[in-house]
């Protein structure tokens, strides 16, 4: 397996790479509300149909600097605002995010208002408004599909990606 690659805004560095890619977001980036670097790095994935196909389902995101914060990422307002700002400009998360590692669910929780619910035994869960989830999903899918169709990605490929994203959400614990 090809090792993971930290995304940069230089698509030339992705030449020959076909393994997982990681968008590394630091606390400093979040606090400054500067989405330019992250947005430029993500845009490298959408430069061509070949890139779009090659990196389908291979994107991971990591937010660093909050390890000592007792809150989960969906509970941190500045993290939520940061990812909402990126999603406003780059709605292609559902095509690119890796499956079977809860990346899609985490992103969606950061794009919606969620309520933390304490359960027995110290476990916590989230109360999610199904209507809000549907609105966020439809918005992302609708805006993403414009790019995919413009690049000549087939309806079958788009449908399969949609199905796999939804299946990934169903598998969340």
XYZ file of C-alpha atoms in Angstrom:
173
model
C 0.000 0.000 0.000
C 1.215 3.492 -0.820
C 1.896 5.538 2.316
C -0.343 8.450 3.235
C 0.528 11.815 1.803
C -0.073 15.163 3.481
C -1.961 17.359 1.040
C -0.330 20.584 -0.045
C -1.411 23.171 -2.562
C 1.119 21.822 -5.077
C -0.587 19.242 -7.273
C 2.767 18.313 -8.802
C 3.583 16.560 -5.542
C 0.648 14.202 -6.148
C 2.039 12.957 -9.461
C 2.400 9.211 -9.186
C 0.713 9.051 -5.789
C -2.468 7.025 -5.617
C -2.743 6.189 -1.935
C -4.510 7.942 0.904
C -4.088 11.688 1.330
C -4.445 13.679 4.532
C -5.615 17.248 4.982
C -3.838 18.376 8.144
C -5.607 21.287 9.832
C -3.837 22.912 12.754
C -5.391 24.796 15.639
C -3.525 27.865 14.412
C -5.257 27.580 11.015
C -8.633 27.220 12.734
C -8.073 30.120 15.123
C -6.962 32.434 12.308
C -10.014 31.389 10.233
C -7.702 31.217 7.244
C -9.103 28.534 4.965
C -6.948 29.493 1.981
C -4.244 26.850 2.455
C -6.725 24.043 3.154
C -8.936 25.126 0.283
C -6.028 25.322 -2.168
C -4.802 21.893 -1.056
C -8.266 20.383 -1.541
C -8.610 22.042 -4.942
C -5.632 19.994 -6.154
C -7.882 16.927 -5.942
C -10.409 18.428 -8.359
C -8.029 19.605 -11.068
C -8.984 16.857 -13.526
C -11.242 13.846 -13.965
C -8.173 11.646 -13.541
C -7.398 13.232 -10.139
C -11.047 13.031 -9.085
C -11.181 9.330 -9.868
C -7.746 8.563 -8.410
C -8.485 10.120 -5.028
C -12.115 9.026 -4.670
C -12.580 7.757 -1.122
C -8.948 8.411 -0.145
C -9.116 11.714 1.725
C -8.699 11.883 5.489
C -8.695 15.018 7.579
C -6.907 15.489 10.872
C -7.335 18.436 13.203
C -4.330 18.935 15.452
C -3.827 21.081 18.517
C -7.048 20.175 20.330
C -5.756 17.024 22.007
C -5.972 18.601 25.492
C -9.472 19.971 24.854
C -12.041 17.745 26.550
C -14.629 18.485 23.843
C -15.158 16.493 20.673
C -14.548 18.378 17.408
C -18.297 18.866 16.693
C -18.547 20.677 20.052
C -15.821 23.234 19.280
C -17.434 26.282 17.619
C -14.301 27.539 15.854
C -13.652 24.095 14.326
C -17.264 23.915 13.145
C -17.025 27.406 11.592
C -13.745 26.495 9.890
C -15.124 23.356 8.238
C -18.400 25.098 7.358
C -16.402 27.810 5.574
C -14.449 25.198 3.623
C -17.609 23.255 2.741
C -19.193 26.454 1.468
C -16.364 26.822 -1.056
C -15.461 23.144 -1.608
C -18.494 20.837 -1.281
C -16.764 17.714 -2.612
C -16.214 15.979 0.721
C -18.624 13.114 0.108
C -16.803 12.005 -3.040
C -13.316 12.200 -1.570
C -13.625 11.264 2.110
C -12.360 7.818 3.078
C -14.948 5.218 3.939
C -15.149 2.952 6.977
C -13.345 5.338 9.326
C -16.180 7.678 10.356
C -14.746 10.670 8.466
C -18.060 11.355 6.708
C -20.048 11.226 9.928
C -17.582 13.467 11.743
C -17.658 16.042 8.976
C -21.463 16.050 8.879
C -21.668 16.522 12.646
C -19.387 19.545 12.296
C -21.663 20.984 9.583
C -24.852 20.619 11.643
C -26.046 21.623 15.073
C -25.726 18.523 17.210
C -26.482 17.983 20.866
C -24.190 15.918 23.048
C -26.152 13.369 25.036
C -24.585 11.647 28.025
C -25.433 7.986 28.298
C -24.898 5.504 31.083
C -21.386 4.372 31.863
C -19.806 7.684 30.878
C -20.449 7.142 27.186
C -21.633 10.036 25.098
C -23.604 10.167 21.915
C -25.083 12.848 19.722
C -28.656 13.795 19.039
C -28.885 14.575 15.345
C -31.841 16.235 13.656
C -32.651 13.993 10.649
C -33.997 17.005 8.731
C -30.750 18.916 9.229
C -28.756 15.847 8.171
C -30.833 15.549 5.015
C -30.401 19.257 4.177
C -26.618 19.107 4.620
C -26.307 15.888 2.595
C -28.477 17.157 -0.266
C -26.609 20.455 -0.364
C -23.218 18.727 -0.534
C -24.362 16.120 -3.067
C -26.076 18.707 -5.291
C -23.101 21.074 -5.412
C -20.588 18.234 -5.736
C -22.470 16.648 -8.629
C -22.116 19.820 -10.696
C -18.322 19.413 -10.629
C -18.450 15.664 -11.187
C -20.758 15.955 -14.195
C -18.647 18.786 -15.650
C -15.588 16.511 -15.481
C -17.431 13.679 -17.241
C -17.822 11.419 -14.227
C -20.595 8.992 -15.163
C -23.948 8.774 -13.433
C -23.073 5.227 -12.417
C -19.862 6.403 -10.706
C -21.703 9.248 -8.977
C -24.485 6.927 -7.838
C -22.016 4.352 -6.516
C -20.156 7.067 -4.582
C -23.417 8.348 -3.123
C -24.410 4.825 -2.115
C -21.048 4.165 -0.469
C -21.195 7.458 1.446
C -24.684 6.630 2.712
C -23.632 3.082 3.614
C -20.711 4.530 5.545
C -23.104 6.706 7.541
C -25.334 3.736 8.303
C -22.322 1.883 9.690
C -21.503 4.591 12.241
C -21.658 3.634 15.877
